[in-house]
CSV table of C-alpha atoms in Angstrom, one decimal:
chain,number,residue,atom,x,y,z
A,1,MET,CA,25.7,57.7,14.8
A,2,LEU,CA,25.8,55.8,18.3
A,3,GLY,CA,22.2,55.0,17.9
A,4,GLU,CA,23.1,53.2,14.7
A,5,PHE,CA,25.9,51.5,16.8
A,6,ILE,CA,23.4,50.3,19.5
A,7,THR,CA,20.8,49.3,16.9
A,8,ARG,CA,23.3,47.2,15.2
A,9,ILE,CA,24.3,45.5,18.7
A,10,LEU,CA,20.9,44.5,19.7
A,11,LEU,CA,20.2,43.4,16.3
A,12,MET,CA,23.4,40.7,16.8
A,13,ILE,CA,21.7,39.5,20.1
A,14,LEU,CA,18.4,39.4,19.5
A,15,GLY,CA,18.5,38.5,15.7
A,16,TYR,CA,21.3,35.8,15.9
A,17,ALA,CA,22.8,35.0,19.6
A,18,TYR,CA,19.1,34.4,21.5
A,19,PRO,CA,17.2,32.6,18.8
A,20,ALA,CA,20.7,30.2,18.3
A,21,LEU,CA,20.7,29.8,22.2
A,22,GLN,CA,17.0,28.7,21.9
A,23,CYS,CA,17.3,26.5,18.7
A,24,TYR,CA,20.3,24.8,21.0
A,25,LYS,CA,18.1,24.1,23.6
A,26,THR,CA,15.5,22.7,21.6
A,27,ILE,CA,17.8,20.2,20.3
A,28,GLU,CA,19.3,19.2,23.5
A,29,ARG,CA,16.3,18.4,25.5
A,30,ARG,CA,16.6,15.4,27.4
A,31,ASN,CA,13.3,14.3,26.7
A,32,LYS,CA,11.7,13.6,23.1
A,33,VAL,CA,12.5,16.9,20.6
A,34,ASP,CA,9.5,18.5,20.1
A,35,ASN,CA,9.4,18.5,16.1
A,36,ALA,CA,7.6,21.5,16.0
A,37,GLN,CA,9.7,23.8,17.8
A,38,LEU,CA,12.3,22.1,16.1
A,39,ARG,CA,10.9,23.0,12.5
A,40,PHE,CA,10.0,26.4,13.7
A,41,TRP,CA,13.9,27.4,14.2
A,42,CYS,CA,14.9,26.0,11.3
A,43,GLU,CA,12.1,27.9,9.2
A,44,TYR,CA,13.4,31.1,11.4
A,45,TRP,CA,17.3,30.3,9.9
A,46,ILE,CA,15.8,29.8,6.8
A,47,ILE,CA,14.1,33.3,6.7
A,48,ILE,CA,17.4,34.9,8.0
A,49,ALA,CA,19.5,33.3,6.0
A,50,MET,CA,17.3,34.6,2.7
A,51,LEU,CA,17.4,38.1,4.2
A,52,THR,CA,21.1,38.5,4.7
A,53,VAL,CA,21.7,37.4,1.3
A,54,LEU,CA,19.4,40.1,-0.1
A,55,GLU,CA,20.6,42.6,2.3
A,56,ARG,CA,24.1,42.4,0.6
A,57,PHE,CA,22.6,43.6,-2.5
A,58,GLY,CA,19.6,45.4,-1.2
A,59,ASP,CA,21.6,47.8,1.0
A,60,LEU,CA,22.8,50.4,-1.4
A,61,PHE,CA,19.2,51.0,-2.4
A,62,ILE,CA,17.6,50.7,1.2
A,63,SER,CA,19.8,51.2,3.6
A,64,TRP,CA,19.7,55.1,3.3
A,65,LEU,CA,15.9,55.2,4.4
A,66,PRO,CA,15.3,56.5,8.0
A,67,MET,CA,14.9,54.0,10.9
A,68,TYR,CA,16.0,51.2,8.3
A,69,SER,CA,17.7,49.6,11.2
A,70,GLU,CA,15.2,50.1,13.5
A,71,ALA,CA,12.8,48.3,11.0
A,72,LYS,CA,15.0,45.2,10.8
A,73,LEU,CA,15.5,45.0,14.3
A,74,ALA,CA,11.5,44.9,14.6
A,75,PHE,CA,11.2,42.6,12.2
A,76,VAL,CA,13.4,40.2,13.6
A,77,ILE,CA,11.9,40.5,17.0
A,78,TYR,CA,8.7,39.8,15.2
A,79,LEU,CA,9.6,36.5,13.8
A,80,TRP,CA,10.4,35.0,17.0
A,81,TYR,CA,8.6,36.6,19.4
A,82,PRO,CA,6.3,33.9,21.3
A,83,LYS,CA,3.1,36.0,21.0
A,84,THR,CA,3.3,37.0,17.1
A,85,LYS,CA,5.8,34.0,15.9
A,86,GLY,CA,5.5,35.8,12.4
A,87,THR,CA,8.3,33.0,11.1
A,88,SER,CA,5.5,30.9,10.7
A,89,TYR,CA,3.1,33.2,8.9
A,90,VAL,CA,6.3,34.7,6.7
A,91,TYR,CA,7.4,30.7,5.8
A,92,GLU,CA,3.9,29.5,4.7
A,93,THR,CA,2.5,33.0,3.2
A,94,LEU,CA,5.6,34.2,1.2
A,95,LEU,CA,8.9,32.1,1.1
A,96,ARG,CA,7.5,28.2,0.6
A,97,PRO,CA,5.1,29.2,-2.3
A,98,PHE,CA,7.7,31.3,-4.1
A,99,VAL,CA,10.5,28.7,-3.3
A,100,SER,CA,8.7,25.8,-4.4
A,101,GLU,CA,7.1,27.4,-7.8
A,102,HIS,CA,11.0,28.3,-8.7
A,103,GLU,CA,12.8,25.4,-6.9
A,104,THR,CA,13.8,23.7,-10.0
A,105,ASP,CA,15.5,26.7,-11.2
A,106,ILE,CA,16.8,28.2,-8.4
A,107,ASP,CA,18.8,24.4,-8.3
A,108,GLN,CA,20.4,24.7,-11.8
A,109,LYS,CA,21.1,28.1,-11.2
A,110,LEU,CA,22.7,27.5,-8.0
A,111,HIS,CA,24.8,24.2,-9.6
A,112,SER,CA,26.0,26.3,-12.3
A,113,LEU,CA,27.1,29.1,-9.6
A,114,ARG,CA,28.8,26.6,-7.5
A,115,ALA,CA,30.9,25.1,-10.5
A,116,ARG,CA,31.8,28.5,-11.4
A,117,VAL,CA,32.8,29.8,-8.3
A,118,TRP,CA,34.9,26.3,-7.3
A,119,ASP,CA,36.7,26.8,-10.8
A,120,LEU,CA,37.3,30.5,-10.0
A,121,ALA,CA,38.7,29.5,-6.7
A,122,ILE,CA,40.8,26.7,-7.8
A,123,PHE,CA,42.5,29.1,-10.4
A,124,TYR,CA,43.1,31.8,-7.7
A,125,TRP,CA,44.1,29.1,-5.4
A,126,GLN,CA,46.9,27.9,-8.3
A,127,ASN,CA,47.8,31.6,-8.9
A,128,CYS,CA,48.2,32.5,-5.5
A,129,THR,CA,50.6,29.5,-4.8
A,130,GLU,CA,52.8,30.6,-7.9
A,131,VAL,CA,53.2,33.8,-6.7
A,132,GLY,CA,53.2,32.8,-3.0
A,133,GLN,CA,56.1,30.5,-4.1
A,134,SER,CA,58.0,32.5,-6.2
A,135,LYS,CA,57.8,35.4,-3.3
A,136,LEU,CA,59.4,33.3,-0.9
A,137,PHE,CA,62.3,32.1,-3.2
A,138,GLU,CA,63.0,35.8,-4.1
A,139,VAL,CA,63.0,36.4,0.2
A,140,LEU,CA,65.4,33.2,0.9
A,141,GLY,CA,67.6,34.7,-2.2
A,142,HIS,CA,67.9,38.2,-0.8
A,143,LEU,CA,68.4,37.0,2.5
A,144,PHE,CA,71.0,34.0,1.7
A,145,SER,CA,72.9,36.7,-0.8
A,146,GLN,CA,73.6,39.0,2.2
A,147,PRO,CA,76.3,37.1,4.2
A,148,SER,CA,78.1,36.9,0.6
A,149,LYS,CA,77.6,40.6,0.0
A,150,ALA,CA,79.0,41.4,3.8
A,151,THR,CA,82.0,39.1,2.8
A,152,ASP,CA,82.4,40.7,-0.5
A,153,LYS,CA,82.9,44.0,0.9
A,154,LYS,CA,84.9,42.6,4.0
A,155,ASN,CA,87.4,41.4,1.4
A,156,ALA,CA,87.3,44.5,-1.1
A,157,LEU,CA,88.4,46.7,1.9
A,158,ILE,CA,91.1,44.6,3.1
A,159,GLU,CA,92.3,45.0,-0.7
A,160,LEU,CA,92.2,48.4,-0.4
A,161,GLN,CA,93.8,48.6,2.9
A,162,GLY,CA,96.5,46.5,1.6
A,163,ASP,CA,96.7,48.5,-1.3
A,164,SER,CA,97.2,51.6,0.5
A,165,SER,CA,99.8,50.3,2.6
A,166,LYS,CA,102.0,49.0,-0.3
A,167,GLN,CA,101.7,52.6,-2.0
A,168,ARG,CA,102.4,54.4,1.2
A,169,PRO,CA,106.0,54.8,1.6
A,170,LYS,CA,107.8,53.0,4.5
A,171,PRO,CA,110.1,55.6,6.7
A,172,SER,CA,113.6,55.3,5.8
A,173,ALA,CA,116.0,54.2,9.0
A,174,PRO,CA,118.5,56.6,9.7
A,175,PRO,CA,121.8,56.1,8.1
A,176,LEU,CA,124.4,54.0,10.0
A,177,PRO,CA,128.2,55.1,10.4
A,178,PRO,CA,130.6,54.0,8.1
A,179,PRO,CA,132.5,50.7,9.6
A,180,ASN,CA,135.9,51.5,11.8
A,181,THR,CA,134.4,55.1,12.7
A,182,PHE,CA,134.7,54.8,16.4
A,183,ALA,CA,137.8,52.5,16.3
A,184,THR,CA,139.5,55.4,13.9
A,185,PHE,CA,138.3,58.0,16.5
A,186,PHE,CA,139.5,56.2,19.3
A,187,SER,CA,143.1,55.5,17.8
A,188,ARG,CA,143.4,59.1,16.9
A,189,SER,CA,142.8,60.6,20.1
A,190,HIS,CA,145.2,58.0,21.9
A,191,LYS,CA,147.8,58.7,19.5
A,192,ARG,CA,147.1,62.6,20.1
A,193,ARG,CA,147.5,61.9,24.0
A,194,GLN,CA,150.7,60.1,23.2
A,195,SER,CA,152.2,62.8,21.9
A,196,ILE,CA,151.3,65.4,24.2
A,197,ALA,CA,152.7,63.1,27.2
A,198,LYS,CA,156.1,63.3,25.5
A,199,THR,CA,156.3,66.6,24.5
A,200,TRP,CA,154.9,68.0,28.2
A,201,THR,CA,158.1,68.7,30.5
A,202,PRO,CA,157.1,68.6,34.3
A,203,PRO,CA,157.8,72.5,36.0
A,204,SER,CA,161.1,73.0,37.7
A,205,PRO,CA,160.7,72.9,41.9
A,206,GLU,CA,162.4,76.6,41.4
A,207,SER,CA,159.8,77.9,39.5
A,208,VAL,CA,156.8,76.5,41.9
A,209,THR,CA,158.4,77.8,44.6
A,210,SER,CA,159.2,81.2,43.1
A,211,TYR,CA,155.8,81.4,42.1
């Protein structure tokens, strides 16, 4: 597992990063551009593109082979290594004759495939747009409906509290005494004191001294 991971990293560096840097240097030279070198790197990227396309379909059948990643890494190095320069050989011997022979068929198939892919992309874009708009409206409706629901709950709670307060009996006040009760009481006590004062006689001095 670790060896495969390291092989993939080396493939990204040696198969893509380093050739891209060399191609950039070839294009951006201050002197006149070397057409042979530029053609070499164009052929290299054409081969890499073809391998990438074929690899997406062929990985299911050949990726299980032992040393598959290592063989792919060795082939990529073989393509650009200065002493081998396998790009020119592969392009002139294998790729160029095949493409020249089937160029018309390849153009027609790619043209029809591009039209179908474009129609399919437009179809999915329209459907995704409609679905996205409907989902957006649902989310906005849900967000805007939340405050009203909270207000309705609050109003319902207030109404319930009001109904419960109406049903709850109010505490009765203590009964007030009938009118003129205190006046009648004081008038009766005053008359009683007057009657006692009239009937009371002070004791005689003889009885006080004898006592």
